[in-house]
C-alpha positions as MATLAB code, in Angstrom:
seq = 'MDWSNIWFAFGLTLFAGLSTGIGSAMAFFAKRTNTRFLSISLGFSAGVMIYVSFVEIFAKAQDSLSEALGHEEGTWLTVGAFFLGIVFIALIDRFIPKGENPHEMEMIENMNSAQRKENKDRRLMRMGAFTALAIGIHNFPEGLATFTAAMNDPNLGIAIAVAIAIHNIPEGIAVSVPVYYATGNKKKAFTLSFLSGLSEPIGAIIGYILLMQFMSPLVFGIVFAAVAGIMVFISIDELLPAAQEYGEHHLSIYGLIAGMGVMALSLLMFI';
ca = [
      38.351 -118.269  -33.100;
      36.706 -118.463  -29.684;
      33.368 -120.137  -30.360;
      32.259 -119.907  -26.720;
      32.594 -116.113  -26.878;
      30.726 -116.008  -30.203;
      27.850 -118.101  -28.852;
      27.695 -115.987  -25.689;
      27.504 -112.778  -27.739;
      24.847 -114.292  -29.997;
      22.834 -115.475  -26.976;
      22.821 -111.957  -25.513;
      21.647 -110.548  -28.827;
      18.902 -113.156  -29.059;
      17.755 -112.333  -25.513;
      17.648 -108.600  -26.272;
      15.733 -109.062  -29.513;
      13.145 -111.555  -28.294;
      12.224 -109.426  -25.289;
       9.547 -108.009  -27.601;
       7.678 -111.135  -26.469;
       7.714 -109.814  -22.888;
       5.915 -106.674  -24.047;
       3.426 -108.789  -25.949;
       2.652 -110.899  -22.874;
       2.314 -107.773  -20.715;
      -0.245 -106.363  -23.141;
      -2.463 -109.438  -22.787;
      -2.371 -109.678  -19.005;
      -2.584 -105.958  -18.176;
      -5.818 -103.989  -18.366;
      -4.008 -100.677  -18.260;
      -0.539  -99.526  -19.214;
       1.765  -99.266  -16.173;
       2.991  -95.824  -17.148;
       5.238  -95.287  -14.119;
       7.048  -98.576  -14.670;
       7.551  -97.969  -18.378;
       8.657  -94.370  -17.873;
      11.293  -95.284  -15.286;
      12.416  -98.379  -17.209;
      12.850  -96.558  -20.510;
      14.705  -93.734  -18.773;
      16.930  -96.314  -17.070;
      17.680  -97.955  -20.406;
      18.577  -94.589  -21.927;
      20.886  -93.806  -19.010;
      22.745  -97.096  -19.423;
      23.157  -96.636  -23.160;
      24.238  -92.970  -23.033;
      26.753  -93.503  -20.225;
      28.324  -96.616  -21.711;
      28.465  -95.045  -25.183;
      30.467  -92.002  -24.086;
      32.510  -93.467  -21.240;
      33.319  -96.955  -22.521;
      32.512  -97.566  -26.196;
      33.696  -94.214  -27.601;
      36.892  -94.418  -25.517;
      37.665  -97.955  -26.719;
      37.043  -96.917  -30.315;
      39.400  -93.963  -29.915;
      42.114  -96.164  -28.377;
      41.803  -98.666  -31.208;
      41.918  -96.055  -33.970;
      44.770  -94.193  -32.309;
      46.698  -97.462  -32.244;
      46.036  -97.976  -35.957;
      46.476  -94.412  -37.261;
      48.104  -92.328  -34.559;
      46.439  -90.142  -31.945;
      45.375  -87.168  -34.088;
      44.043  -89.067  -37.100;
      42.524  -91.716  -34.854;
      40.644  -89.128  -32.821;
      39.286  -87.414  -35.943;
      38.111  -90.745  -37.381;
      36.504  -91.725  -34.073;
      34.427  -88.560  -34.048;
      33.550  -88.973  -37.726;
      32.462  -92.608  -37.270;
      30.413  -91.628  -34.209;
      28.383  -89.117  -36.212;
      28.206  -91.510  -39.154;
      26.470  -93.975  -36.827;
      24.004  -91.254  -35.852;
      23.302  -90.439  -39.504;
      22.829  -94.143  -40.304;
      20.224  -94.799  -37.610;
      18.545  -91.424  -38.248;
      18.053  -92.339  -41.917;
      16.508  -95.674  -40.932;
      14.190  -93.847  -38.531;
      13.382  -91.189  -41.118;
      12.142  -93.655  -43.739;
       9.818  -95.527  -41.371;
       6.352  -93.951  -41.728;
       5.239  -92.255  -38.518;
       2.110  -94.379  -38.181;
       4.148  -97.576  -38.293;
       7.089  -96.345  -36.264;
       7.408  -98.657  -33.229;
       8.391  -95.698  -31.077;
       5.083  -93.910  -31.681;
       3.628  -95.428  -28.528;
       0.107  -96.745  -28.025;
      -1.563  -97.260  -24.678;
      -3.235 -100.612  -24.034;
      -6.454  -98.918  -22.922;
      -6.529  -96.777  -26.073;
      -6.578  -99.910  -28.160;
      -9.531 -101.168  -26.147;
     -11.554  -98.193  -27.332;
     -10.288  -98.715  -30.857;
     -11.650 -102.230  -30.721;
     -15.179 -100.903  -30.352;
     -14.987  -98.828  -33.511;
     -16.399 -100.319  -36.680;
     -14.346 -101.051  -39.796;
     -11.039 -100.687  -37.966;
      -9.860 -104.295  -38.148;
      -8.000 -103.928  -41.426;
      -6.308 -100.716  -40.307;
      -5.263 -102.282  -37.000;
      -3.884 -105.382  -38.701;
      -1.928 -103.213  -41.120;
      -0.619 -101.147  -38.210;
       0.594 -104.233  -36.377;
       2.173 -105.817  -39.451;
       3.982 -102.656  -40.509;
       5.099 -102.004  -36.955;
       6.631 -105.502  -36.882;
       8.424 -104.739  -40.156;
       9.580 -101.366  -38.846;
      10.954 -102.992  -35.690;
      12.765 -105.520  -37.844;
      14.468 -102.803  -39.876;
      15.120 -100.578  -36.894;
      16.540 -103.261  -34.588;
      18.990 -104.633  -37.147;
      21.826 -102.245  -36.173;
      20.994 -102.753  -32.490;
      21.787 -106.436  -32.932;
      25.154 -105.555  -34.420;
      25.812 -103.150  -31.537;
      25.049 -105.753  -28.857;
      27.025 -108.484  -30.597;
      30.097 -106.329  -31.254;
      30.178 -105.086  -27.657;
      29.793 -108.594  -26.226;
      32.552 -109.960  -28.447;
      34.937 -107.305  -27.156;
      33.844 -107.252  -23.512;
      31.234 -109.740  -22.175;
      30.364 -107.545  -19.172;
      29.758 -104.570  -21.449;
      27.676 -106.791  -23.728;
      25.456 -107.837  -20.819;
      24.771 -104.222  -19.844;
      23.889 -103.226  -23.410;
      21.729 -106.337  -23.926;
      19.694 -105.576  -20.787;
      19.235 -101.933  -21.815;
      18.067 -102.890  -25.310;
      15.797 -105.613  -23.892;
      14.022 -102.995  -21.732;
      13.785 -100.771  -24.791;
      12.168 -103.620  -26.788;
       9.356 -104.325  -24.305;
       7.067 -101.443  -25.407;
       7.857 -102.328  -29.030;
       6.336 -105.743  -28.376;
       3.198 -104.024  -27.095;
       3.098 -101.838  -30.216;
       2.994 -104.932  -32.445;
       0.802 -107.345  -30.515;
      -2.048 -105.094  -29.362;
      -3.293 -103.909  -32.789;
      -2.897 -107.408  -34.280;
      -4.858 -108.936  -31.417;
      -7.711 -106.457  -31.697;
      -7.789 -106.914  -35.468;
      -7.861 -110.733  -35.382;
      -8.957 -111.707  -31.870;
      -6.104 -114.227  -31.936;
      -3.647 -113.883  -29.040;
      -1.370 -116.598  -30.410;
      -1.006 -114.850  -33.768;
      -0.395 -111.471  -32.117;
       2.195 -112.909  -29.736;
       3.981 -114.824  -32.512;
       4.260 -111.771  -34.780;
       5.518 -109.641  -31.902;
       8.000 -112.301  -30.785;
       9.354 -112.886  -34.290;
       9.793 -109.164  -34.960;
      12.656 -109.241  -32.463;
      14.584 -111.793  -34.539;
      16.078 -108.966  -36.591;
      18.561 -108.321  -33.783;
      20.242 -111.746  -33.841;
      20.019 -111.684  -37.647;
      21.827 -108.337  -37.596;
      24.458 -109.915  -35.357;
      24.986 -112.860  -37.721;
      25.224 -110.714  -40.840;
      27.507 -108.251  -39.099;
      29.749 -111.086  -37.962;
      29.931 -112.632  -41.443;
      30.654 -109.299  -43.143;
      32.995 -107.714  -40.623;
      34.791 -110.311  -38.542;
      36.894 -111.660  -41.411;
      38.213 -108.134  -41.941;
      38.479 -107.274  -38.261;
      41.496 -105.186  -37.330;
      42.070 -102.292  -34.902;
      40.991  -99.908  -37.692;
      37.738 -101.728  -38.535;
      36.953 -102.403  -34.883;
      37.429  -98.752  -33.964;
      35.170  -97.505  -36.765;
      32.424 -100.026  -35.929;
      32.608  -99.309  -32.194;
      32.478  -95.535  -32.691;
      29.471  -95.936  -35.012;
      27.792  -98.192  -32.422;
      28.236  -95.438  -29.816;
      26.532  -92.964  -32.159;
      23.665  -95.371  -32.852;
      23.027  -95.935  -29.152;
      23.146  -92.237  -28.264;
      20.663  -91.417  -31.037;
      18.286  -94.194  -29.946;
      18.419  -92.948  -26.371;
      17.835  -89.268  -27.106;
      15.442  -89.547  -30.040;
      13.376  -92.531  -28.905;
      13.798  -93.753  -25.348;
      13.621  -90.444  -23.487;
      10.662  -89.024  -25.475;
       8.821  -92.336  -25.052;
       9.595  -92.373  -21.330;
       8.225  -88.852  -20.913;
       5.156  -89.705  -22.984;
       4.339  -92.658  -20.758;
       4.776  -90.880  -17.440;
       5.867  -87.797  -15.585;
       8.917  -85.921  -16.827;
      10.786  -86.380  -13.551;
      10.282  -90.156  -13.524;
      12.098  -90.561  -16.831;
      14.979  -88.392  -15.577;
      15.198  -90.359  -12.312;
      15.353  -93.524  -14.388;
      18.039  -91.961  -16.612;
      20.242  -91.034  -13.643;
      19.714  -94.444  -12.038;
      20.735  -96.142  -15.287;
      23.908  -94.055  -15.478;
      24.699  -94.795  -11.839;
      24.225  -98.540  -12.180;
      26.320  -98.604  -15.357;
      29.071  -96.552  -13.699;
      29.193  -98.879  -10.681;
      29.242 -101.988  -12.858;
      32.193 -100.618  -14.839;
      34.068  -99.609  -11.666;
      33.687 -103.135  -10.287;
      35.707 -104.541  -13.166;
      38.586 -102.036  -13.233;
];
């Protein structure tokens, strides 16, 4: 057991999860939402995740399952596990109420106007608390995805961790802003937002405990294929729509292409 590799993978997952705190800090120091920055950044994150899912993660899963079962059966199982990952994350997303879904974005300036409305404090506090819970549930499989990738390939793990960290920044805003305007307490809002990201390293720990003792080419291939499906769904269902909501359509696409290009170059450098 390589403990240095385990700690490295866990550290990446912790970094990705706790980047919700970056979004929280941005919300307090910015008077308006930087829509161009968020649009390009979210598109970039989606590009990284889509490219690496199809080019690297899916291919590694197929190689592993082909080794365990033979080419034909391995390929069929790879495709099945990929779509199983999509179904899994879609079900999680489906059962999070729309009003508390962390990917239903709020602008900072919109919350300023909400602050001036009477009798909204309780609703805002509930929104922030449920959004934190929703992020916790939603980010659990992301933690497993980052950890599993980093355990197999540290360079791949770094790329995925950075992409998910960018993705988590607006989630931090979604938690901290309503809590702050409900309570007037920046420390409480920041703490709740920061802690909501802990579900990712928790997901990594639980995934490690449950899966690593049974790890084999068969189990690894299934998990990796499912991770690819999870990341593709997150990118298409959440990151790209959020990117387009924050800014111009073309900015999100430019970010997407840039993310794919950077990911492609980083993979080519380590051939």
